[in-house]
Amino acid sequence: MVQVCLNGPRTAADGTAVPLTPESMADSAADAVAAGATDIHVHPKTPCGRDTLSPRVLAETLSAIRARVPVPVGVTTGAWAEPDPAARLERIRGWTVLPDHASVNWHESGAEEVAALLLDLGVGVEAGIWSGTDGAERFAASASGPKVLRVLAEVTDTGPSSAVHSARGLLSHLGDAHGRPVLLHGEDGGAWPVLRLAGELGLATRIGVEDVLRLPAGRPAGSNAELVTAGLVEYEAGRRGAQHRC
């Protein structure tokens, strides 16, 4: 599986490749799926470009994207979108249009409660486990762990030469991850090396302007579709490399 992460917390300052309105997100999603993406992760935005868990904005965003693509669509529940854990839960309870899945960062305060609420609503949970945090330890002890849709193993090390080592360390800390599928991805300078490692290991991965703004050769990416196209090539290169070493 190759998920496209359409925008993340990026803003207009990060360039025109970042979709910020429901319509531009839908356009970007449709192009990315045409390029080969099989799942979507999106951050709904306020009119001023801030990440939000607003029921109204979420409904507009999901409806726009689903009108254009047939694949699952997921959203963030990151604490930066609603720092107060109680208010975050209240926002989610107010959702009138539900995503197929939502990411929950396990190192954040209130993660267990958010995950439990999403599961009660019938929303799949992507357990976000960031390197450099205690997320893996918390997830290992979580009662919700065996119920999540998958684990998002997020490598926060952006060093092109060190991210793969950090990725292997994160996977080791995850252990069997409650038997759930793992999606491995990196960010910025570490995005492409970690994506190739995912191919080598046969894990799901993701790519998009949330994670990286440049193509493997260093040129700025013009769109999420361009990143997905390059990502599939790099993933296949990692997979072939693993076969040649066998």
Short mmCIF file of C-alpha atoms in Angstrom, two decimals:
data_model
loop_
_atom_site.label_atom_id
_atom_site.label_comp_id
_atom_site.label_asym_id
_atom_site.label_seq_id
_atom_site.Cartn_x
_atom_site.Cartn_y
_atom_site.Cartn_z
CA MET A 1 0.00 0.00 0.00
CA VAL A 2 1.21 3.49 -0.88
CA GLN A 3 -0.69 6.21 0.96
CA VAL A 4 -0.54 9.81 -0.20
CA CYS A 5 -0.28 12.43 2.56
CA LEU A 6 -1.79 15.44 0.83
CA ASN A 7 -0.74 18.40 2.96
CA GLY A 8 0.02 17.84 6.64
CA PRO A 9 0.50 20.95 8.80
CA ARG A 10 2.22 22.74 5.92
CA THR A 11 0.93 26.15 4.82
CA ALA A 12 0.93 28.39 1.76
CA ALA A 13 4.45 29.42 2.72
CA ASP A 14 5.58 25.91 1.69
CA GLY A 15 4.58 26.48 -1.94
CA THR A 16 1.75 25.95 -4.37
CA ALA A 17 2.07 22.14 -4.27
CA VAL A 18 0.36 22.17 -0.85
CA PRO A 19 -3.45 21.87 -1.24
CA LEU A 20 -5.26 23.98 1.35
CA THR A 21 -8.94 24.09 0.30
CA PRO A 22 -11.39 21.17 0.02
CA GLU A 23 -11.47 21.63 -3.76
CA SER A 24 -7.69 21.67 -4.16
CA MET A 25 -7.36 18.70 -1.82
CA ALA A 26 -9.88 16.78 -3.93
CA ASP A 27 -8.03 17.67 -7.13
CA SER A 28 -4.71 16.63 -5.61
CA ALA A 29 -6.19 13.40 -4.27
CA ALA A 30 -7.66 12.46 -7.65
CA ASP A 31 -4.34 13.06 -9.41
CA ALA A 32 -2.43 11.12 -6.76
CA VAL A 33 -4.78 8.14 -7.00
CA ALA A 34 -4.45 8.21 -10.80
CA ALA A 35 -0.67 8.08 -10.25
CA GLY A 36 -1.00 4.96 -8.07
CA ALA A 37 -1.85 5.98 -4.50
CA THR A 38 -4.23 3.54 -2.81
CA ASP A 39 -5.08 5.46 0.37
CA ILE A 40 -5.31 9.11 1.42
CA HIS A 41 -4.27 10.98 4.54
CA VAL A 42 -5.36 14.62 4.74
CA HIS A 43 -5.38 17.51 7.21
CA PRO A 44 -8.60 19.54 6.88
CA LYS A 45 -7.85 23.28 7.04
CA THR A 46 -9.58 26.42 8.23
CA PRO A 47 -9.91 29.24 5.65
CA CYS A 48 -6.70 30.73 7.04
CA GLY A 49 -4.84 27.45 6.48
CA ARG A 50 -4.70 26.06 10.02
CA ASP A 51 -5.25 22.36 10.78
CA THR A 52 -8.63 21.79 12.38
CA LEU A 53 -10.90 19.04 13.73
CA SER A 54 -14.00 21.18 13.05
CA PRO A 55 -16.99 18.96 12.14
CA ARG A 56 -18.05 21.40 9.42
CA VAL A 57 -14.62 21.63 7.79
CA LEU A 58 -14.10 17.88 8.09
CA ALA A 59 -17.43 17.19 6.38
CA GLU A 60 -16.66 19.58 3.53
CA THR A 61 -13.19 18.14 3.02
CA LEU A 62 -14.21 14.48 3.13
CA SER A 63 -17.21 15.03 0.87
CA ALA A 64 -15.10 16.86 -1.72
CA ILE A 65 -12.43 14.17 -1.79
CA ARG A 66 -14.85 11.24 -1.81
CA ALA A 67 -16.66 12.73 -4.78
CA ARG A 68 -13.42 12.31 -6.75
CA VAL A 69 -11.77 9.10 -5.52
CA PRO A 70 -12.86 5.55 -4.58
CA VAL A 71 -10.09 4.85 -2.04
CA PRO A 72 -10.17 5.18 1.78
CA VAL A 73 -9.68 8.68 3.18
CA GLY A 74 -8.22 9.38 6.61
CA VAL A 75 -7.57 12.50 8.69
CA THR A 76 -5.31 13.65 11.49
CA THR A 77 -6.24 14.04 15.15
CA GLY A 78 -2.90 15.67 15.99
CA ALA A 79 -2.75 17.71 19.19
CA TRP A 80 -1.63 20.80 17.24
CA ALA A 81 -5.12 20.89 15.67
CA GLU A 82 -6.76 20.89 19.13
CA PRO A 83 -4.29 21.01 22.06
CA ASP A 84 -6.82 20.36 24.83
CA PRO A 85 -7.55 16.60 25.09
CA ALA A 86 -11.12 17.10 26.33
CA ALA A 87 -11.89 19.57 23.55
CA ARG A 88 -10.36 17.17 21.03
CA LEU A 89 -12.77 14.45 22.12
CA GLU A 90 -15.71 16.87 21.92
CA ARG A 91 -14.75 17.85 18.38
CA ILE A 92 -14.59 14.22 17.28
CA ARG A 93 -17.95 13.43 18.91
CA GLY A 94 -19.40 16.22 16.77
CA TRP A 95 -18.22 14.80 13.44
CA THR A 96 -21.21 14.37 11.14
CA VAL A 97 -19.22 12.81 8.31
CA LEU A 98 -16.78 10.14 9.44
CA PRO A 99 -13.42 9.41 7.83
CA ASP A 100 -12.46 5.83 6.99
CA HIS A 101 -9.56 6.13 9.41
CA ALA A 102 -7.80 8.70 11.58
CA SER A 103 -4.25 8.90 12.86
CA VAL A 104 -3.66 9.09 16.62
CA ASN A 105 -0.19 10.01 17.85
CA TRP A 106 0.43 7.72 20.78
CA HIS A 107 2.93 10.02 22.52
CA GLU A 108 0.34 12.79 22.81
CA SER A 109 -1.76 13.40 25.88
CA GLY A 110 -5.21 11.86 25.50
CA ALA A 111 -4.22 9.39 22.78
CA GLU A 112 -5.86 6.39 24.46
CA GLU A 113 -9.16 8.20 24.87
CA VAL A 114 -9.12 9.50 21.30
CA ALA A 115 -8.40 6.02 19.93
CA ALA A 116 -11.14 4.44 22.04
CA LEU A 117 -13.68 7.03 20.85
CA LEU A 118 -12.76 6.55 17.20
CA LEU A 119 -13.08 2.79 17.54
CA ASP A 120 -16.50 3.20 19.16
CA LEU A 121 -17.54 5.36 16.19
CA GLY A 122 -16.40 2.70 13.75
CA VAL A 123 -13.44 4.73 12.48
CA GLY A 124 -10.22 2.86 11.81
CA VAL A 125 -7.27 4.00 13.92
CA GLU A 126 -3.79 4.54 12.54
CA ALA A 127 -1.48 4.42 15.57
CA GLY A 128 1.14 7.09 15.00
CA ILE A 129 4.39 6.00 16.63
CA TRP A 130 7.10 8.64 16.28
CA SER A 131 10.78 7.92 16.69
CA GLY A 132 12.35 9.91 19.51
CA THR A 133 9.22 9.63 21.70
CA ASP A 134 7.81 7.13 24.19
CA GLY A 135 5.04 6.25 21.72
CA ALA A 136 6.27 2.69 21.14
CA GLU A 137 6.32 1.94 24.87
CA ARG A 138 2.86 3.41 25.37
CA PHE A 139 1.48 1.51 22.40
CA ALA A 140 2.93 -1.78 23.65
CA ALA A 141 0.89 -1.37 26.85
CA SER A 142 -2.25 -0.14 25.11
CA ALA A 143 -5.52 -2.04 25.36
CA SER A 144 -6.48 -0.53 21.98
CA GLY A 145 -3.30 -1.77 20.30
CA PRO A 146 -4.72 -5.03 18.93
CA LYS A 147 -7.76 -3.15 17.55
CA VAL A 148 -6.01 -0.52 15.42
CA LEU A 149 -6.13 -0.59 11.64
CA ARG A 150 -2.36 -0.22 11.30
CA VAL A 151 0.70 1.37 12.85
CA LEU A 152 2.23 4.48 11.30
CA ALA A 153 5.93 4.18 12.11
CA GLU A 154 7.08 7.77 11.61
CA VAL A 155 10.82 8.44 11.47
CA THR A 156 11.42 11.99 12.67
CA ASP A 157 15.16 11.81 11.95
CA THR A 158 15.53 13.95 8.81
CA GLY A 159 19.16 13.11 8.16
CA PRO A 160 19.59 11.42 4.76
CA SER A 161 22.46 9.29 6.10
CA SER A 162 20.98 8.49 9.53
CA ALA A 163 17.24 8.09 8.94
CA VAL A 164 17.46 4.42 7.91
CA HIS A 165 19.30 3.54 11.13
CA SER A 166 16.63 5.42 13.10
CA ALA A 167 13.92 3.59 11.17
CA ARG A 168 15.36 0.20 12.01
CA GLY A 169 15.57 1.23 15.64
CA LEU A 170 11.94 2.33 15.65
CA LEU A 171 10.80 -0.95 14.10
CA SER A 172 12.79 -2.84 16.70
CA HIS A 173 11.10 -0.88 19.51
CA LEU A 174 7.70 -1.64 18.01
CA GLY A 175 8.31 -5.37 18.21
CA ASP A 176 5.31 -7.28 16.89
CA ALA A 177 3.14 -4.11 17.07
CA HIS A 178 0.23 -6.16 18.47
CA GLY A 179 0.27 -8.06 15.18
CA ARG A 180 -1.00 -5.02 13.25
CA PRO A 181 0.28 -4.01 9.78
CA VAL A 182 3.02 -1.37 9.79
CA LEU A 183 3.29 1.61 7.45
CA LEU A 184 6.83 3.01 7.54
CA HIS A 185 7.64 6.54 6.42
CA GLY A 186 10.11 9.36 6.95
CA GLU A 187 10.12 13.08 6.47
CA ASP A 188 12.11 15.76 4.66
CA GLY A 189 15.71 14.59 4.17
CA GLY A 190 14.89 11.14 5.53
CA ALA A 191 11.74 10.57 3.47
CA TRP A 192 13.28 8.89 0.42
CA PRO A 193 15.80 6.66 2.24
CA VAL A 194 13.05 5.44 4.59
CA LEU A 195 10.64 4.86 1.71
CA ARG A 196 13.25 2.69 -0.02
CA LEU A 197 13.72 0.78 3.23
CA ALA A 198 9.96 0.16 3.36
CA GLY A 199 10.23 -1.36 -0.12
CA GLU A 200 13.16 -3.49 0.99
CA LEU A 201 11.21 -4.77 3.99
CA GLY A 202 7.91 -5.17 2.13
CA LEU A 203 6.08 -2.71 4.38
CA ALA A 204 3.39 -0.24 3.43
CA THR A 205 4.58 3.33 3.06
CA ARG A 206 3.40 6.83 2.25
CA ILE A 207 4.60 9.89 0.36
CA GLY A 208 3.28 13.38 -0.30
CA VAL A 209 3.97 17.01 0.45
CA GLU A 210 3.30 16.48 4.16
CA ASP A 211 6.46 14.38 4.28
CA VAL A 212 8.71 15.89 1.62
CA LEU A 213 8.70 18.79 -0.84
CA ARG A 214 11.49 17.57 -3.10
CA LEU A 215 11.91 14.65 -5.48
CA PRO A 216 14.74 12.13 -4.99
CA ALA A 217 17.09 14.08 -7.27
CA GLY A 218 16.46 17.26 -5.27
CA ARG A 219 14.14 19.14 -7.61
CA PRO A 220 11.06 20.70 -5.98
CA ALA A 221 7.97 18.53 -6.47
CA GLY A 222 5.18 20.14 -8.45
CA SER A 223 2.40 18.02 -6.98
CA ASN A 224 1.46 15.07 -4.82
CA ALA A 225 0.96 13.02 -7.99
CA GLU A 226 4.58 13.66 -8.96
CA LEU A 227 5.72 12.49 -5.53
CA VAL A 228 3.58 9.35 -5.75
CA THR A 229 5.01 8.51 -9.19
CA ALA A 230 8.56 8.90 -7.89
CA GLY A 231 7.66 7.04 -4.71
CA LEU A 232 6.50 3.96 -6.58
CA VAL A 233 9.78 3.91 -8.53
CA GLU A 234 11.85 4.25 -5.35
CA TYR A 235 9.78 1.64 -3.52
CA GLU A 236 10.30 -0.84 -6.34
CA ALA A 237 14.04 -0.10 -6.30
CA GLY A 238 14.13 -0.97 -2.60
CA ARG A 239 12.18 -4.16 -3.22
CA ARG A 240 14.50 -5.25 -6.04
CA GLY A 241 17.54 -4.49 -3.93
CA ALA A 242 16.25 -6.81 -1.21
CA GLN A 243 15.67 -9.60 -3.77
CA HIS A 244 19.19 -9.27 -5.13
CA ARG A 245 20.65 -9.68 -1.64
CA CYS A 246 18.73 -12.93 -1.07
#
